[in-house]
Coordinates of C-alpha atoms and ligand atoms in Angstrom, one line a residue:
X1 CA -7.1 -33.4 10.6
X2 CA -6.1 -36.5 8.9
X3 CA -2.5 -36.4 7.9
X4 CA -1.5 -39.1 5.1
X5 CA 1.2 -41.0 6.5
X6 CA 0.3 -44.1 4.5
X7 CA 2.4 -45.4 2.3
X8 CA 0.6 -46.9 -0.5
X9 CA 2.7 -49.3 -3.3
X10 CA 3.8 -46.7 -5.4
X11 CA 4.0 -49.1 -8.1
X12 CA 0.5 -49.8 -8.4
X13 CA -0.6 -46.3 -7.8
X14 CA 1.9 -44.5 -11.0
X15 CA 0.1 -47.6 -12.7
X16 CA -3.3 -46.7 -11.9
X17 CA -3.0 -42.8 -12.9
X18 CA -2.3 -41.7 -16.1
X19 CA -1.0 -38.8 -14.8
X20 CA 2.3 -39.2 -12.7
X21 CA 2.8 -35.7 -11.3
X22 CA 2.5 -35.0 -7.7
X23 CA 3.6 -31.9 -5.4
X24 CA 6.9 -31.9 -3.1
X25 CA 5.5 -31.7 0.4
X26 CA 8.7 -32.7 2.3
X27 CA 12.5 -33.4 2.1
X28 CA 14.6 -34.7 4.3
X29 CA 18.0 -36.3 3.0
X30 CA 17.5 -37.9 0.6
X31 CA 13.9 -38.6 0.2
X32 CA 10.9 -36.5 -1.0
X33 CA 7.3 -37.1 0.5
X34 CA 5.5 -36.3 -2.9
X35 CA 2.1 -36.0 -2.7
X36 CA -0.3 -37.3 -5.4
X37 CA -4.0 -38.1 -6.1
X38 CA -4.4 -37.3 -1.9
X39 CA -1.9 -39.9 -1.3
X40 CA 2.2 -39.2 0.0
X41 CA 4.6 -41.3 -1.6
X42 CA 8.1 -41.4 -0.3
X43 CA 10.7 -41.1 -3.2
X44 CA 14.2 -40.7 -4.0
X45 CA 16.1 -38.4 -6.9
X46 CA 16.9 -39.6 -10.2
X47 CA 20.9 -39.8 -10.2
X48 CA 21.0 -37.5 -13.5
X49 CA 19.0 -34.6 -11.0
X50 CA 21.7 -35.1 -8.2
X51 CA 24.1 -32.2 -8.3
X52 CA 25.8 -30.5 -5.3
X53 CA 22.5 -28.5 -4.2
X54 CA 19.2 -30.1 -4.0
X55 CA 17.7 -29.0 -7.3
X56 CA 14.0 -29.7 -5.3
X57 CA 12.4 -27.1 -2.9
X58 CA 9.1 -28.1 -1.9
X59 CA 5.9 -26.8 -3.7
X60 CA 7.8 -28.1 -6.6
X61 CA 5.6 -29.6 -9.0
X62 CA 7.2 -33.3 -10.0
X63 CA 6.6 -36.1 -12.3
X64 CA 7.4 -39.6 -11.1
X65 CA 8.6 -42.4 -12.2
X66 CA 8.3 -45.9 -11.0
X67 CA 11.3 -47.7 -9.8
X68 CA 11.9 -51.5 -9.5
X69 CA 10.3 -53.2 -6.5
X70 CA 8.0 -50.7 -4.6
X71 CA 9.8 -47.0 -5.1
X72 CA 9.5 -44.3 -7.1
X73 CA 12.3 -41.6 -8.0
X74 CA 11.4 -38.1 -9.5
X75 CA 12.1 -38.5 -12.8
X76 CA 11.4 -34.9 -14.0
X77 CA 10.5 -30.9 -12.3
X78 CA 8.1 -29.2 -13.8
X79 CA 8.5 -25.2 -14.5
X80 CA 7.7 -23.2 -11.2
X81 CA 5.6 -20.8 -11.4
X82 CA 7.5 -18.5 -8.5
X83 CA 10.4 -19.6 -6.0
X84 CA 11.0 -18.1 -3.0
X85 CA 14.9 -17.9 -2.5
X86 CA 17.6 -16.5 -0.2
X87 CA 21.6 -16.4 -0.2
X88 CA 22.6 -20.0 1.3
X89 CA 24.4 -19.3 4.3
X90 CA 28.2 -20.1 3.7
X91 CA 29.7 -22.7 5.8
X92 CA 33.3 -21.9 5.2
X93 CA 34.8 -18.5 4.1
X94 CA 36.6 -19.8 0.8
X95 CA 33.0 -21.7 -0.1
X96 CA 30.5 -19.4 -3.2
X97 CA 27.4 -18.5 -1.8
X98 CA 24.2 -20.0 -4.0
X99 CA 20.4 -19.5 -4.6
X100 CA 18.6 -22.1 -2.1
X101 CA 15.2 -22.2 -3.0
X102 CA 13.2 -22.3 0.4
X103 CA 10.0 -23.0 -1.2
X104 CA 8.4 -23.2 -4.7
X105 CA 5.5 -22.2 -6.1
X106 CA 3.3 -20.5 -3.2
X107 CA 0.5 -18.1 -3.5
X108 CA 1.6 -15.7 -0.7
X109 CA 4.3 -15.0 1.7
X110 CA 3.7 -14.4 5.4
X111 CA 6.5 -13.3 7.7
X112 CA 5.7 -14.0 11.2
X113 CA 7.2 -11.5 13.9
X114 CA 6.7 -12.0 17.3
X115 CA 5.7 -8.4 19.1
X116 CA 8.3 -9.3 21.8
X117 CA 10.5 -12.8 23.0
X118 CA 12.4 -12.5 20.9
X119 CA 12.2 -8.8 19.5
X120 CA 11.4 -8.6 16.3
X121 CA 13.9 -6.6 13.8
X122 CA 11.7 -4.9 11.4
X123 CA 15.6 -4.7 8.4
X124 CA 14.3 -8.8 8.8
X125 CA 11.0 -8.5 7.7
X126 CA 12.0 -5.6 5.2
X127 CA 14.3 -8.0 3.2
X128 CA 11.2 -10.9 3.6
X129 CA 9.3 -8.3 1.6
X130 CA 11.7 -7.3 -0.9
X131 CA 12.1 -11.2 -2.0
X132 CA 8.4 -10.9 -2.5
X133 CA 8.2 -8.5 -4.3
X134 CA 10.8 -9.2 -6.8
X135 CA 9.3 -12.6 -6.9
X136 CA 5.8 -11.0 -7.4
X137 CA 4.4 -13.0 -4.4
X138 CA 1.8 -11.1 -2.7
X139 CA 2.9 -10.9 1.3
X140 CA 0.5 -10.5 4.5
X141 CA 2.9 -9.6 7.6
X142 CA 1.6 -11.5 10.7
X143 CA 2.9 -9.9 14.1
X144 CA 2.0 -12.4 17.1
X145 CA 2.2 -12.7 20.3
X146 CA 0.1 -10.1 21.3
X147 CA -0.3 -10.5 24.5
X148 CA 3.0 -10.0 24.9
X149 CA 2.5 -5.9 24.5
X150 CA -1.0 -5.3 25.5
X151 CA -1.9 -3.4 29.0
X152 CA -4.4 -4.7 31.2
X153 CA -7.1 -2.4 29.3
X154 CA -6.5 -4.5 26.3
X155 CA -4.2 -1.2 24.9
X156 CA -1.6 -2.3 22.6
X157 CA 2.0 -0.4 22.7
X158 CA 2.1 2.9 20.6
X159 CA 5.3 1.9 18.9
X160 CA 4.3 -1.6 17.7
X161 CA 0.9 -0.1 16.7
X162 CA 2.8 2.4 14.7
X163 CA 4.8 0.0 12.5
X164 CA 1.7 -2.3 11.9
X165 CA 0.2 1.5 10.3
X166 CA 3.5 1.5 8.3
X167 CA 3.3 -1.7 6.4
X168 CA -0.5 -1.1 6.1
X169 CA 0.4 2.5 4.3
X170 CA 3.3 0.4 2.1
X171 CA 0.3 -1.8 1.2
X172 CA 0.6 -5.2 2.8
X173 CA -2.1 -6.1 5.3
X174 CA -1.3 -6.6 8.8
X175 CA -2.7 -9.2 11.2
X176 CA -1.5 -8.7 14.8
X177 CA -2.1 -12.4 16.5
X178 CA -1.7 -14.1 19.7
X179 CA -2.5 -18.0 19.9
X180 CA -3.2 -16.9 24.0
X181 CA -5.7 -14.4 23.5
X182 CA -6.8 -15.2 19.9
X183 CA -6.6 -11.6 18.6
X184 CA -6.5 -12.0 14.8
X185 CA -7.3 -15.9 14.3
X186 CA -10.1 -15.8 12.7
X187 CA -8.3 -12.9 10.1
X188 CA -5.8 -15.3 9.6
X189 CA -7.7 -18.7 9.3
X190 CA -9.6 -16.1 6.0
X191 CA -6.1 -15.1 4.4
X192 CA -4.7 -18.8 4.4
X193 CA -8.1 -20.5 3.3
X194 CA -7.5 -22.0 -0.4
X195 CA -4.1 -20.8 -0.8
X196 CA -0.4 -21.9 -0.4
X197 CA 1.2 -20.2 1.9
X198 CA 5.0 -20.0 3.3
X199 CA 5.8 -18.4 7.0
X200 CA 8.9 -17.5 7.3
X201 CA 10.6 -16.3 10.6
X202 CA 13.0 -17.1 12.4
X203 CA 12.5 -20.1 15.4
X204 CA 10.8 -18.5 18.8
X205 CA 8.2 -16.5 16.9
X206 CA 5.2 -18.4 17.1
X207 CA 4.8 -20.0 13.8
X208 CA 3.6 -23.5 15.6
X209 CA 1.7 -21.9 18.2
X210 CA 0.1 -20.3 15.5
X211 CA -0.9 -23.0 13.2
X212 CA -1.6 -25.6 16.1
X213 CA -4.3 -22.7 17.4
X214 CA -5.6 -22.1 13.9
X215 CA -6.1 -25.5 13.3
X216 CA -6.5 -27.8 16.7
X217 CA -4.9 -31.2 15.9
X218 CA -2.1 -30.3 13.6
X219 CA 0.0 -30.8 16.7
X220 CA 3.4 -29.2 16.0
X221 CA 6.1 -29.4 17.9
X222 CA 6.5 -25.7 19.8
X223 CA 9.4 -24.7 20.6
X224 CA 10.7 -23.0 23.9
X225 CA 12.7 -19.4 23.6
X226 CA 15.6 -18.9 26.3
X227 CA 14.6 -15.8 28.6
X228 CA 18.0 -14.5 28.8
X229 CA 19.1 -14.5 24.6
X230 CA 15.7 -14.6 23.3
X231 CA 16.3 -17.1 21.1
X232 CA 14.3 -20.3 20.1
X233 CA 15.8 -23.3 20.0
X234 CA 15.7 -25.8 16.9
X235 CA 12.9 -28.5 17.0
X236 CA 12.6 -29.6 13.5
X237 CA 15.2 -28.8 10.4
X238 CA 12.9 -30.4 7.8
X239 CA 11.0 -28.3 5.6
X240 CA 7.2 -29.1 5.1
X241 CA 3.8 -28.2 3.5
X242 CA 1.0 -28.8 5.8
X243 CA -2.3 -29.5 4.4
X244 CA -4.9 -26.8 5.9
X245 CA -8.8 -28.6 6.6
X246 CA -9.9 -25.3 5.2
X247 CA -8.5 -26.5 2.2
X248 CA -4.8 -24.7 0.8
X249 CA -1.5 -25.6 2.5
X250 CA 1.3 -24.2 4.8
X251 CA 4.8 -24.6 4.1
X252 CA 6.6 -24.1 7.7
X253 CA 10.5 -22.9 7.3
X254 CA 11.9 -23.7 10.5
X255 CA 15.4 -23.5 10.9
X256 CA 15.7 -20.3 9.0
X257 CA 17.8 -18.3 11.1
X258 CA 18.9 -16.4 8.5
X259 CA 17.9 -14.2 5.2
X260 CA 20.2 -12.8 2.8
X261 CA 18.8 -11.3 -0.5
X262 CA 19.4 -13.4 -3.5
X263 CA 19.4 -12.4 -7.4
X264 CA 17.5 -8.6 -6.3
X265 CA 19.2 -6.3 -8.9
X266 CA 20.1 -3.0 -6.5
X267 CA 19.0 -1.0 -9.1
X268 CA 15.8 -2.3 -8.8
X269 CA 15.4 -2.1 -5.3
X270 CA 13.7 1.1 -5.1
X271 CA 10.4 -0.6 -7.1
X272 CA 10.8 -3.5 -4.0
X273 CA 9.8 -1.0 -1.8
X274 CA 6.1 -0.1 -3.1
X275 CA 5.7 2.9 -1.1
X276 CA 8.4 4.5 -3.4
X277 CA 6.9 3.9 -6.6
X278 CA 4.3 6.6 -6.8
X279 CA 8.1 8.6 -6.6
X280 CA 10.2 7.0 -9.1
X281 CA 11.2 8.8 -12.4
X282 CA 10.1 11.7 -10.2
X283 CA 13.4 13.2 -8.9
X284 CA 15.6 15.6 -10.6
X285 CA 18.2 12.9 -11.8
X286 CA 15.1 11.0 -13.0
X287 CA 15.5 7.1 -12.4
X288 CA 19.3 7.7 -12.3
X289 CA 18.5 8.9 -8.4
X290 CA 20.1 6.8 -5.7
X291 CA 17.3 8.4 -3.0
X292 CA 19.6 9.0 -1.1
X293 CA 21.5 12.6 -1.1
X294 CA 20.7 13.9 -4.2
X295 CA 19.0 17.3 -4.8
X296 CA 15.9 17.0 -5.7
X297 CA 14.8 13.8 -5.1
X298 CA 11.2 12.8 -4.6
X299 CA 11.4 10.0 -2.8
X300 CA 13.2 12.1 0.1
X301 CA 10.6 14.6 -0.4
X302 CA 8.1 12.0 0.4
X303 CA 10.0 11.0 3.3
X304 CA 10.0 14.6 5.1
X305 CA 6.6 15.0 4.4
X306 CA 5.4 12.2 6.1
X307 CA 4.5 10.2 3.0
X308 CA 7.0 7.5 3.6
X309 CA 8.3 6.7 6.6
X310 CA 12.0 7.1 7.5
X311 CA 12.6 3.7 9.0
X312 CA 11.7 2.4 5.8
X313 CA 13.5 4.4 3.8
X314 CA 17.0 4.1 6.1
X315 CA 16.0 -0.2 5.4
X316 CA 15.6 0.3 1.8
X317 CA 19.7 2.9 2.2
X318 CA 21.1 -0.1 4.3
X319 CA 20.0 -2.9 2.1
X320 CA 21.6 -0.6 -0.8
X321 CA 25.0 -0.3 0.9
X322 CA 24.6 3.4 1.1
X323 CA 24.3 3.7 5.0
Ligands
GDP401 P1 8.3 -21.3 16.2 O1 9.7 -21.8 16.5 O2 8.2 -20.1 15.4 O3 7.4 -22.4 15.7 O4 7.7 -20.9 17.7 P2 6.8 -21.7 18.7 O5 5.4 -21.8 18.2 O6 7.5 -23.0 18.9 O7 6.8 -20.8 20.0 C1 7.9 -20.3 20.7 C2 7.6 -20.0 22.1 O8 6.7 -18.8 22.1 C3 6.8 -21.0 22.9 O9 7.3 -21.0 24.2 C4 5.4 -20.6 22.9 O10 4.7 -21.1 24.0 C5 5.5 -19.1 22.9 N1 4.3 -18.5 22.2 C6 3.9 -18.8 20.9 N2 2.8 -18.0 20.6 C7 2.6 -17.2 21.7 C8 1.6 -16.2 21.9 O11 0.8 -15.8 21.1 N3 1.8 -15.5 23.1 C9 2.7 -15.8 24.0 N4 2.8 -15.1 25.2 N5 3.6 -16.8 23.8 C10 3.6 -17.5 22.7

């Protein structure tokens, strides 16, 4: 695939287009690779936009302005039509917490778990889902590595069979993947054709593999997880959309180690979960119900009868504060 590493003479190009809006497609320090009329311009931020957090995420939609000599600086952001946020991770104890917008206006969300190395944590992927969902970004859950859990007869392990069934029954497809066998490629290459999507998951899954198998010449750096902590280590920190052949884009989040809930109303929570909602305004304490202890509550009901499962349910009490 061609990438556009050009850089053309971004005066000449704002002058040729009467329309100076482009999309963020990377940021390092600094400087924004904006991408506009199938060309990447490297810019800067106007000074009256500079605050103490990056107002830009990419997918941001941007207008440009032309600077003297060759630049251009991004004059203006234009209204997102979602964000995908978490709680910043907070460097020093005394220091506030803030929204950091990982990414902005994306068409779906796709966590990527690997089966095993590292093992996945399922509370992870539940909090992934619950920043969908309060965004309203629809979310596919991609499980790779495979191989990783599948016998010689080409069985795959009961339990990770069973929690691909209980995302399916919440409602969010499920593609298990491996970028060694290529289970669940050609699944995959379908759901990210035309659209924007961000994978999120922590370094060591398999996002690279992933991509670089989906689409041979993207050549991303892959990373190498240590056998004895099962962690991966940091290639790249820099956030970036990747333009698909297909057509639609990837936006790759490494360095995300971490994912605390930002701006999701616990009140609300319940309605993040969508395997609930057939339940809510069903129990005996009506929407005033916590699901958790209370007598007659429907959601619990649904739980013991095999409607919901429990490890969801114990994700959805834990992320409330009640376990
Ligand atoms: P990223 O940090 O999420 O981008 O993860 P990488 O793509 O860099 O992969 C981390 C490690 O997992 C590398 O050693 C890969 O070779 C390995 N890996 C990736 N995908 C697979 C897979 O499908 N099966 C197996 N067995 N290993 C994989």
């Amino acid at each position: 695939m061609e990438r556009p590493t050009d850089q053309p003479h971004a005066a000449s190009l704002l002058a040729e287009k009467n329309e100076s809006c482009g999309i963020v497609y990377k940021k390092t320090t600094g400087h924004y690779d904006v991408r506009l009329d199938g060309r990447v311009l490297t810019c800067t931020l106007a000074a009256r936009l500079r605050g103490p957090v990056d107002p830009i995420a990419v997918g941001d939609c941007v207008r440009l302005a032309e600077l003297p000599g060759t630049g251009a600086e991004i004059a203006a952001i234009l209204p997102r039509r979602n964000k995908f946020s978490r709680r910043s991770a907070v460097p020093m104890p005394t220091a506030h917490a803030h929204e950091q917008v990982l990414v902005a206006n994306v068409d779906q969300v796709i966590p990527v778990f690997a089966a095993a190395n590292p093992t996945p944590k399922w509370n992870m992927l539940d909090r992934y889902l619950v920043s969908a969902e309060a965004e309203g970004i629809p979310a596919l859950v991609c499980i790779t590595k495979l191989d990783l859990v599948q016998e010689r007869d080409g069985s795959i392990q009961p339990d990770l069979l069973a929690v691909a069934e209980e995302y399916r029954r919440a409602g969010y497809p499920v593609v298990l993947a491996s970028a060694i066998s290529g289970a669940g490629l050609d699944e995959l290459r379908d759901a990210l054709d035309g659209r924007i999507s961000v994978l999120l998951g922590k370094s060591g899954v398999g996002k690279s593999t992933l991509l670089n198998a989906l689409e041979p010449g993207l050549g991303l750096r892959v990373n190498t997880v240590n056998e004895v902590t099962g962690k991966g280590r940091h290639t790249t920190t820099s956030m970036e959309m990747i333009p698909l052949a297909a057509g639609g884009a990837v936006v790759d989040t490494p360095g995300v180690q971490e994912f605390g809930l930002w701006d999701v109303d616990s009140d609300d929570l319940a309605y993040f979960y969508p395997e609930m909602r057939p339940f809510l305004g069903k129990c005996r304490f009506g929407l005033d119900c916590q699901h958790h202890e209370e007598p007659g509550c429907a959601v619990r009901k649904a739980v013991t009868s095999g409607l919901i499962s429990p490890r969801r349910w114990q994700s959805y009490l834990h992320l409330k504060n009640l376990v």
